[in-house]
């Protein structure tokens, strides 16, 4: 009996090593943040949901942010501007638990995909959409990042207001920011859909727990907090976005 058990271990051990070695490597995903806090940075729940779903999907995650000053600082208890200055990279480090690098160091060749959570920081610090609408300018490092991933035919995931970046930078792409009608306040930022069209992109209606996949451009978008809804629905929609991105890798 003991001899048979020893023989079984001898025969199966090389097979087990072979199976382990043949598993695909983890996807290397860059996450680009825009600060910390919905009104002047990354939406914390969205960013956290992205991280959790990437972790569950087995991805190897690296976090980046531009090393620039925020457009302004908002007192989140009052929703009013505060007389202080904050740095986007330093604030984003709060969400990344300190494990973060300047966006200028992101090597597209070393990553399989990029994801940009939403929050007003995406429209204030990554670009000027919050002020200039369709005529906005995009931070040069953010522009380089998105265009480089697109040119390399690597997937790009965006949620909430962040899809306006793709609309501005990738001509003819299709994205969703949810709905183009407010529907009694459920979609308070419905006007963004019209701005997407003015930038030369196509807006696709999707509910908060859904995604739109532009297969030609490898862009995956979901509405997230463009919708006034329950937190778990935001989490689920972000999860679908992350899954679609990983499936494209």
PDB file of C-alpha atoms in Angstrom:
ATOM      1  CA  UNK A   1       0.000   0.000   0.000  1.00  0.00           C
ATOM      2  CA  UNK A   2       2.765   2.445   0.964  1.00  0.00           C
ATOM      3  CA  UNK A   3       4.719   1.582  -2.167  1.00  0.00           C
ATOM      4  CA  UNK A   4       1.651   2.224  -4.330  1.00  0.00           C
ATOM      5  CA  UNK A   5       1.045   5.616  -2.699  1.00  0.00           C
ATOM      6  CA  UNK A   6       4.688   6.574  -3.220  1.00  0.00           C
ATOM      7  CA  UNK A   7       4.438   5.573  -6.890  1.00  0.00           C
ATOM      8  CA  UNK A   8       1.256   7.637  -7.321  1.00  0.00           C
ATOM      9  CA  UNK A   9       2.965  10.748  -5.923  1.00  0.00           C
ATOM     10  CA  UNK A  10       5.942  10.165  -8.231  1.00  0.00           C
ATOM     11  CA  UNK A  11       3.729   9.869 -11.320  1.00  0.00           C
ATOM     12  CA  UNK A  12       1.387  12.794 -10.603  1.00  0.00           C
ATOM     13  CA  UNK A  13       3.923  15.336  -9.326  1.00  0.00           C
ATOM     14  CA  UNK A  14       5.465  16.134 -12.746  1.00  0.00           C
ATOM     15  CA  UNK A  15       1.965  16.433 -14.233  1.00  0.00           C
ATOM     16  CA  UNK A  16       0.941  18.918 -11.544  1.00  0.00           C
ATOM     17  CA  UNK A  17       4.041  21.003 -12.219  1.00  0.00           C
ATOM     18  CA  UNK A  18       3.242  20.974 -15.923  1.00  0.00           C
ATOM     19  CA  UNK A  19      -0.348  22.125 -15.343  1.00  0.00           C
ATOM     20  CA  UNK A  20       0.809  24.982 -13.109  1.00  0.00           C
ATOM     21  CA  UNK A  21       3.376  26.171 -15.626  1.00  0.00           C
ATOM     22  CA  UNK A  22       0.875  26.136 -18.486  1.00  0.00           C
ATOM     23  CA  UNK A  23      -1.580  28.551 -16.817  1.00  0.00           C
ATOM     24  CA  UNK A  24      -1.759  31.978 -18.515  1.00  0.00           C
ATOM     25  CA  UNK A  25       0.101  34.796 -16.833  1.00  0.00           C
ATOM     26  CA  UNK A  26      -1.881  37.433 -14.947  1.00  0.00           C
ATOM     27  CA  UNK A  27      -3.066  40.402 -16.946  1.00  0.00           C
ATOM     28  CA  UNK A  28      -1.078  43.525 -16.144  1.00  0.00           C
ATOM     29  CA  UNK A  29      -3.542  46.382 -15.777  1.00  0.00           C
ATOM     30  CA  UNK A  30      -2.758  50.052 -15.215  1.00  0.00           C
ATOM     31  CA  UNK A  31      -5.310  52.059 -13.213  1.00  0.00           C
ATOM     32  CA  UNK A  32      -5.197  55.838 -13.641  1.00  0.00           C
ATOM     33  CA  UNK A  33      -6.621  57.917 -10.789  1.00  0.00           C
ATOM     34  CA  UNK A  34      -7.447  61.626 -10.630  1.00  0.00           C
ATOM     35  CA  UNK A  35      -7.269  62.402  -6.916  1.00  0.00           C
ATOM     36  CA  UNK A  36      -9.333  61.253  -3.933  1.00  0.00           C
ATOM     37  CA  UNK A  37     -12.955  62.280  -3.507  1.00  0.00           C
ATOM     38  CA  UNK A  38     -15.944  62.490  -5.818  1.00  0.00           C
ATOM     39  CA  UNK A  39     -16.114  66.273  -6.196  1.00  0.00           C
ATOM     40  CA  UNK A  40     -12.463  66.993  -6.968  1.00  0.00           C
ATOM     41  CA  UNK A  41     -10.803  63.610  -7.609  1.00  0.00           C
ATOM     42  CA  UNK A  42     -11.515  59.941  -8.248  1.00  0.00           C
ATOM     43  CA  UNK A  43     -14.847  58.622  -6.998  1.00  0.00           C
ATOM     44  CA  UNK A  44     -13.620  56.440  -4.129  1.00  0.00           C
ATOM     45  CA  UNK A  45     -16.287  53.735  -4.432  1.00  0.00           C
ATOM     46  CA  UNK A  46     -15.691  53.380  -8.162  1.00  0.00           C
ATOM     47  CA  UNK A  47     -11.925  53.212  -7.733  1.00  0.00           C
ATOM     48  CA  UNK A  48     -12.279  50.647  -4.956  1.00  0.00           C
ATOM     49  CA  UNK A  49     -14.695  48.565  -7.037  1.00  0.00           C
ATOM     50  CA  UNK A  50     -12.198  48.563  -9.915  1.00  0.00           C
ATOM     51  CA  UNK A  51      -9.442  47.345  -7.580  1.00  0.00           C
ATOM     52  CA  UNK A  52     -11.597  44.619  -6.009  1.00  0.00           C
ATOM     53  CA  UNK A  53     -12.822  43.249  -9.326  1.00  0.00           C
ATOM     54  CA  UNK A  54      -9.316  43.320 -10.818  1.00  0.00           C
ATOM     55  CA  UNK A  55      -8.028  41.451  -7.768  1.00  0.00           C
ATOM     56  CA  UNK A  56     -10.783  38.867  -8.070  1.00  0.00           C
ATOM     57  CA  UNK A  57      -9.994  38.526 -11.771  1.00  0.00           C
ATOM     58  CA  UNK A  58      -6.376  37.695 -10.966  1.00  0.00           C
ATOM     59  CA  UNK A  59      -4.915  40.835 -12.515  1.00  0.00           C
ATOM     60  CA  UNK A  60      -1.567  42.364 -11.600  1.00  0.00           C
ATOM     61  CA  UNK A  61      -2.441  46.014 -10.911  1.00  0.00           C
ATOM     62  CA  UNK A  62      -0.281  49.130 -11.037  1.00  0.00           C
ATOM     63  CA  UNK A  63      -1.735  52.516 -10.083  1.00  0.00           C
ATOM     64  CA  UNK A  64      -0.769  55.840 -11.652  1.00  0.00           C
ATOM     65  CA  UNK A  65      -1.814  59.487 -11.499  1.00  0.00           C
ATOM     66  CA  UNK A  66      -0.538  62.708 -13.066  1.00  0.00           C
ATOM     67  CA  UNK A  67       1.806  64.670 -10.811  1.00  0.00           C
ATOM     68  CA  UNK A  68      -0.085  67.970 -11.122  1.00  0.00           C
ATOM     69  CA  UNK A  69      -2.129  70.271  -8.917  1.00  0.00           C
ATOM     70  CA  UNK A  70      -5.857  69.675  -8.715  1.00  0.00           C
ATOM     71  CA  UNK A  71      -8.062  72.209 -10.486  1.00  0.00           C
ATOM     72  CA  UNK A  72      -9.370  73.096  -7.023  1.00  0.00           C
ATOM     73  CA  UNK A  73     -10.206  71.476  -3.693  1.00  0.00           C
ATOM     74  CA  UNK A  74     -13.782  70.862  -2.574  1.00  0.00           C
ATOM     75  CA  UNK A  75     -14.901  70.641   1.029  1.00  0.00           C
ATOM     76  CA  UNK A  76     -16.924  67.435   0.774  1.00  0.00           C
ATOM     77  CA  UNK A  77     -19.036  68.230   3.835  1.00  0.00           C
ATOM     78  CA  UNK A  78     -20.359  71.395   2.173  1.00  0.00           C
ATOM     79  CA  UNK A  79     -19.790  70.822  -1.535  1.00  0.00           C
ATOM     80  CA  UNK A  80     -17.979  74.148  -1.692  1.00  0.00           C
ATOM     81  CA  UNK A  81     -14.460  75.132  -2.851  1.00  0.00           C
ATOM     82  CA  UNK A  82     -11.801  75.330  -0.156  1.00  0.00           C
ATOM     83  CA  UNK A  83      -8.904  77.775  -0.106  1.00  0.00           C
ATOM     84  CA  UNK A  84      -6.083  75.241  -0.382  1.00  0.00           C
ATOM     85  CA  UNK A  85      -4.023  73.354  -2.956  1.00  0.00           C
ATOM     86  CA  UNK A  86      -3.630  69.618  -3.363  1.00  0.00           C
ATOM     87  CA  UNK A  87      -1.637  67.422  -5.727  1.00  0.00           C
ATOM     88  CA  UNK A  88      -3.407  64.765  -7.821  1.00  0.00           C
ATOM     89  CA  UNK A  89      -0.672  62.154  -7.369  1.00  0.00           C
ATOM     90  CA  UNK A  90      -0.415  62.726  -3.611  1.00  0.00           C
ATOM     91  CA  UNK A  91      -4.187  62.533  -3.139  1.00  0.00           C
ATOM     92  CA  UNK A  92      -4.518  59.455  -5.356  1.00  0.00           C
ATOM     93  CA  UNK A  93      -1.940  57.704  -3.176  1.00  0.00           C
ATOM     94  CA  UNK A  94      -4.586  57.577  -0.439  1.00  0.00           C
ATOM     95  CA  UNK A  95      -6.666  55.180  -2.537  1.00  0.00           C
ATOM     96  CA  UNK A  96      -3.615  53.231  -3.740  1.00  0.00           C
ATOM     97  CA  UNK A  97      -2.384  52.772  -0.147  1.00  0.00           C
ATOM     98  CA  UNK A  98       0.822  54.515  -1.155  1.00  0.00           C
ATOM     99  CA  UNK A  99       1.642  52.123  -4.004  1.00  0.00           C
ATOM    100  CA  UNK A 100       1.466  54.552  -6.894  1.00  0.00           C
ATOM    101  CA  UNK A 101       3.655  56.127  -9.559  1.00  0.00           C
ATOM    102  CA  UNK A 102       3.552  59.288 -11.633  1.00  0.00           C
ATOM    103  CA  UNK A 103       1.632  58.817 -14.873  1.00  0.00           C
ATOM    104  CA  UNK A 104       4.672  60.005 -16.795  1.00  0.00           C
ATOM    105  CA  UNK A 105       6.382  56.703 -15.918  1.00  0.00           C
ATOM    106  CA  UNK A 106       3.642  54.434 -17.285  1.00  0.00           C
ATOM    107  CA  UNK A 107       5.097  52.068 -19.902  1.00  0.00           C
ATOM    108  CA  UNK A 108       2.318  50.953 -22.223  1.00  0.00           C
ATOM    109  CA  UNK A 109       4.484  48.072 -23.408  1.00  0.00           C
ATOM    110  CA  UNK A 110       4.530  46.660 -19.889  1.00  0.00           C
ATOM    111  CA  UNK A 111       0.737  46.613 -19.459  1.00  0.00           C
ATOM    112  CA  UNK A 112      -2.117  44.756 -21.129  1.00  0.00           C
ATOM    113  CA  UNK A 113      -4.922  47.232 -20.395  1.00  0.00           C
ATOM    114  CA  UNK A 114      -5.747  50.524 -18.712  1.00  0.00           C
ATOM    115  CA  UNK A 115      -8.778  51.515 -16.612  1.00  0.00           C
ATOM    116  CA  UNK A 116      -9.827  55.023 -15.564  1.00  0.00           C
ATOM    117  CA  UNK A 117     -12.459  55.324 -12.816  1.00  0.00           C
ATOM    118  CA  UNK A 118     -14.738  58.340 -12.726  1.00  0.00           C
ATOM    119  CA  UNK A 119     -15.375  61.119 -10.269  1.00  0.00           C
ATOM    120  CA  UNK A 120     -15.240  64.835 -11.053  1.00  0.00           C
ATOM    121  CA  UNK A 121     -11.448  64.605 -10.988  1.00  0.00           C
ATOM    122  CA  UNK A 122     -11.596  62.891 -14.375  1.00  0.00           C
ATOM    123  CA  UNK A 123     -13.351  65.991 -15.743  1.00  0.00           C
ATOM    124  CA  UNK A 124     -11.323  68.534 -13.745  1.00  0.00           C
ATOM    125  CA  UNK A 125      -7.810  67.129 -13.330  1.00  0.00           C
ATOM    126  CA  UNK A 126      -7.416  64.707 -16.260  1.00  0.00           C
ATOM    127  CA  UNK A 127      -9.079  67.155 -18.632  1.00  0.00           C
ATOM    128  CA  UNK A 128     -11.051  70.420 -18.529  1.00  0.00           C
ATOM    129  CA  UNK A 129     -14.455  68.983 -19.456  1.00  0.00           C
ATOM    130  CA  UNK A 130     -16.050  70.259 -16.228  1.00  0.00           C
ATOM    131  CA  UNK A 131     -15.307  73.826 -17.353  1.00  0.00           C
ATOM    132  CA  UNK A 132     -15.066  73.682 -21.140  1.00  0.00           C
ATOM    133  CA  UNK A 133     -17.416  70.842 -22.094  1.00  0.00           C
ATOM    134  CA  UNK A 134     -16.859  69.490 -25.633  1.00  0.00           C
ATOM    135  CA  UNK A 135     -14.103  72.084 -26.188  1.00  0.00           C
ATOM    136  CA  UNK A 136     -12.058  70.639 -23.332  1.00  0.00           C
ATOM    137  CA  UNK A 137      -8.328  70.032 -23.334  1.00  0.00           C
ATOM    138  CA  UNK A 138      -6.850  66.774 -22.048  1.00  0.00           C
ATOM    139  CA  UNK A 139      -3.787  66.578 -19.795  1.00  0.00           C
ATOM    140  CA  UNK A 140      -0.868  65.679 -22.120  1.00  0.00           C
ATOM    141  CA  UNK A 141       0.138  62.593 -20.098  1.00  0.00           C
ATOM    142  CA  UNK A 142      -3.446  61.337 -20.024  1.00  0.00           C
ATOM    143  CA  UNK A 143      -3.763  61.941 -23.762  1.00  0.00           C
ATOM    144  CA  UNK A 144      -0.525  60.063 -24.433  1.00  0.00           C
ATOM    145  CA  UNK A 145      -1.652  57.157 -22.251  1.00  0.00           C
ATOM    146  CA  UNK A 146      -5.070  56.697 -23.857  1.00  0.00           C
ATOM    147  CA  UNK A 147      -3.813  57.146 -27.401  1.00  0.00           C
ATOM    148  CA  UNK A 148      -0.888  54.779 -26.814  1.00  0.00           C
ATOM    149  CA  UNK A 149      -3.103  51.993 -25.480  1.00  0.00           C
ATOM    150  CA  UNK A 150      -5.510  52.527 -28.364  1.00  0.00           C
ATOM    151  CA  UNK A 151      -2.734  52.450 -30.963  1.00  0.00           C
ATOM    152  CA  UNK A 152      -1.375  49.262 -29.363  1.00  0.00           C
ATOM    153  CA  UNK A 153      -4.881  47.736 -29.645  1.00  0.00           C
ATOM    154  CA  UNK A 154      -5.017  47.171 -25.895  1.00  0.00           C
ATOM    155  CA  UNK A 155      -8.335  47.474 -24.019  1.00  0.00           C
ATOM    156  CA  UNK A 156      -9.371  50.684 -22.275  1.00  0.00           C
ATOM    157  CA  UNK A 157     -11.980  50.697 -19.499  1.00  0.00           C
ATOM    158  CA  UNK A 158     -13.721  53.864 -18.311  1.00  0.00           C
ATOM    159  CA  UNK A 159     -16.652  54.543 -16.004  1.00  0.00           C
ATOM    160  CA  UNK A 160     -18.872  57.414 -14.896  1.00  0.00           C
ATOM    161  CA  UNK A 161     -17.710  60.700 -16.509  1.00  0.00           C
ATOM    162  CA  UNK A 162     -14.345  59.277 -17.662  1.00  0.00           C
ATOM    163  CA  UNK A 163     -15.705  58.075 -21.059  1.00  0.00           C
ATOM    164  CA  UNK A 164     -15.602  61.723 -22.216  1.00  0.00           C
ATOM    165  CA  UNK A 165     -11.830  61.234 -22.438  1.00  0.00           C
ATOM    166  CA  UNK A 166     -12.254  58.518 -25.056  1.00  0.00           C
ATOM    167  CA  UNK A 167     -14.886  60.591 -26.859  1.00  0.00           C
ATOM    168  CA  UNK A 168     -12.426  63.487 -27.094  1.00  0.00           C
ATOM    169  CA  UNK A 169      -9.341  61.487 -28.070  1.00  0.00           C
ATOM    170  CA  UNK A 170     -10.559  58.572 -30.200  1.00  0.00           C
ATOM    171  CA  UNK A 171     -12.546  59.823 -33.205  1.00  0.00           C
ATOM    172  CA  UNK A 172     -15.671  57.843 -34.012  1.00  0.00           C
ATOM    173  CA  UNK A 173     -15.634  55.686 -30.896  1.00  0.00           C
ATOM    174  CA  UNK A 174     -18.803  54.634 -29.063  1.00  0.00           C
ATOM    175  CA  UNK A 175     -19.244  54.964 -25.298  1.00  0.00           C
ATOM    176  CA  UNK A 176     -21.935  55.119 -22.653  1.00  0.00           C
ATOM    177  CA  UNK A 177     -22.429  57.588 -19.829  1.00  0.00           C
ATOM    178  CA  UNK A 178     -25.843  56.081 -19.124  1.00  0.00           C
ATOM    179  CA  UNK A 179     -28.884  57.961 -20.392  1.00  0.00           C
ATOM    180  CA  UNK A 180     -29.561  61.095 -22.413  1.00  0.00           C
ATOM    181  CA  UNK A 181     -32.738  61.803 -20.405  1.00  0.00           C
ATOM    182  CA  UNK A 182     -32.823  62.712 -16.708  1.00  0.00           C
ATOM    183  CA  UNK A 183     -35.844  60.472 -16.000  1.00  0.00           C
ATOM    184  CA  UNK A 184     -36.988  62.355 -12.923  1.00  0.00           C
ATOM    185  CA  UNK A 185     -33.489  62.882 -11.542  1.00  0.00           C
ATOM    186  CA  UNK A 186     -32.236  59.304 -11.880  1.00  0.00           C
ATOM    187  CA  UNK A 187     -29.704  60.507 -14.466  1.00  0.00           C
ATOM    188  CA  UNK A 188     -28.687  64.004 -13.250  1.00  0.00           C
ATOM    189  CA  UNK A 189     -25.815  64.325 -15.728  1.00  0.00           C
ATOM    190  CA  UNK A 190     -27.813  63.248 -18.810  1.00  0.00           C
ATOM    191  CA  UNK A 191     -26.557  66.273 -20.738  1.00  0.00           C
ATOM    192  CA  UNK A 192     -23.148  64.630 -20.954  1.00  0.00           C
ATOM    193  CA  UNK A 193     -24.513  62.293 -23.637  1.00  0.00           C
ATOM    194  CA  UNK A 194     -25.057  65.266 -25.942  1.00  0.00           C
ATOM    195  CA  UNK A 195     -21.517  66.491 -25.304  1.00  0.00           C
ATOM    196  CA  UNK A 196     -20.204  63.060 -26.292  1.00  0.00           C
ATOM    197  CA  UNK A 197     -21.889  63.476 -29.667  1.00  0.00           C
ATOM    198  CA  UNK A 198     -20.483  66.968 -30.144  1.00  0.00           C
ATOM    199  CA  UNK A 199     -16.968  65.544 -29.701  1.00  0.00           C
ATOM    200  CA  UNK A 200     -17.514  63.181 -32.621  1.00  0.00           C
ATOM    201  CA  UNK A 201     -18.304  60.012 -30.686  1.00  0.00           C
ATOM    202  CA  UNK A 202     -21.514  57.998 -30.474  1.00  0.00           C
ATOM    203  CA  UNK A 203     -23.411  57.694 -27.215  1.00  0.00           C
ATOM    204  CA  UNK A 204     -25.097  54.370 -26.437  1.00  0.00           C
ATOM    205  CA  UNK A 205     -27.783  54.170 -23.768  1.00  0.00           C
ATOM    206  CA  UNK A 206     -27.013  51.677 -21.034  1.00  0.00           C
ATOM    207  CA  UNK A 207     -28.390  51.129 -17.537  1.00  0.00           C
ATOM    208  CA  UNK A 208     -26.174  51.429 -14.478  1.00  0.00           C
ATOM    209  CA  UNK A 209     -25.488  47.695 -14.203  1.00  0.00           C
ATOM    210  CA  UNK A 210     -24.673  47.363 -17.898  1.00  0.00           C
ATOM    211  CA  UNK A 211     -21.666  48.098 -20.092  1.00  0.00           C
ATOM    212  CA  UNK A 212     -21.097  49.055 -23.680  1.00  0.00           C
ATOM    213  CA  UNK A 213     -18.245  47.375 -25.530  1.00  0.00           C
ATOM    214  CA  UNK A 214     -16.823  49.143 -28.579  1.00  0.00           C
ATOM    215  CA  UNK A 215     -15.140  46.057 -29.993  1.00  0.00           C
ATOM    216  CA  UNK A 216     -13.452  47.891 -32.860  1.00  0.00           C
ATOM    217  CA  UNK A 217     -11.674  50.318 -30.539  1.00  0.00           C
ATOM    218  CA  UNK A 218     -11.480  47.966 -27.536  1.00  0.00           C
ATOM    219  CA  UNK A 219     -13.195  50.489 -25.264  1.00  0.00           C
ATOM    220  CA  UNK A 220     -15.440  49.312 -22.415  1.00  0.00           C
ATOM    221  CA  UNK A 221     -17.624  51.843 -20.580  1.00  0.00           C
ATOM    222  CA  UNK A 222     -20.247  51.754 -17.814  1.00  0.00           C
ATOM    223  CA  UNK A 223     -22.325  54.602 -16.281  1.00  0.00           C
ATOM    224  CA  UNK A 224     -21.528  54.081 -12.570  1.00  0.00           C
ATOM    225  CA  UNK A 225     -22.369  57.236 -10.570  1.00  0.00           C
ATOM    226  CA  UNK A 226     -23.755  59.082 -13.580  1.00  0.00           C
ATOM    227  CA  UNK A 227     -26.839  57.395 -12.129  1.00  0.00           C
ATOM    228  CA  UNK A 228     -28.429  58.160  -8.755  1.00  0.00           C
ATOM    229  CA  UNK A 229     -28.830  54.618  -7.468  1.00  0.00           C
ATOM    230  CA  UNK A 230     -27.781  52.107  -4.852  1.00  0.00           C
ATOM    231  CA  UNK A 231     -24.104  51.427  -4.256  1.00  0.00           C
ATOM    232  CA  UNK A 232     -24.264  47.716  -5.064  1.00  0.00           C
ATOM    233  CA  UNK A 233     -25.553  48.513  -8.559  1.00  0.00           C
ATOM    234  CA  UNK A 234     -22.531  50.747  -9.147  1.00  0.00           C
ATOM    235  CA  UNK A 235     -20.297  47.932  -7.906  1.00  0.00           C
ATOM    236  CA  UNK A 236     -21.945  45.400 -10.225  1.00  0.00           C
ATOM    237  CA  UNK A 237     -21.676  47.644 -13.293  1.00  0.00           C
ATOM    238  CA  UNK A 238     -17.997  48.321 -12.622  1.00  0.00           C
ATOM    239  CA  UNK A 239     -17.496  44.576 -12.216  1.00  0.00           C
ATOM    240  CA  UNK A 240     -18.980  43.926 -15.645  1.00  0.00           C
ATOM    241  CA  UNK A 241     -16.688  46.569 -17.116  1.00  0.00           C
ATOM    242  CA  UNK A 242     -13.608  45.016 -15.517  1.00  0.00           C
ATOM    243  CA  UNK A 243     -14.586  41.533 -16.699  1.00  0.00           C
ATOM    244  CA  UNK A 244     -15.015  42.720 -20.291  1.00  0.00           C
ATOM    245  CA  UNK A 245     -11.634  44.455 -20.171  1.00  0.00           C
ATOM    246  CA  UNK A 246      -9.900  41.328 -18.845  1.00  0.00           C
ATOM    247  CA  UNK A 247     -11.653  39.151 -21.428  1.00  0.00           C
ATOM    248  CA  UNK A 248     -10.103  41.312 -24.171  1.00  0.00           C
ATOM    249  CA  UNK A 249      -6.554  40.852 -22.872  1.00  0.00           C
TER     250      UNK A 249
END
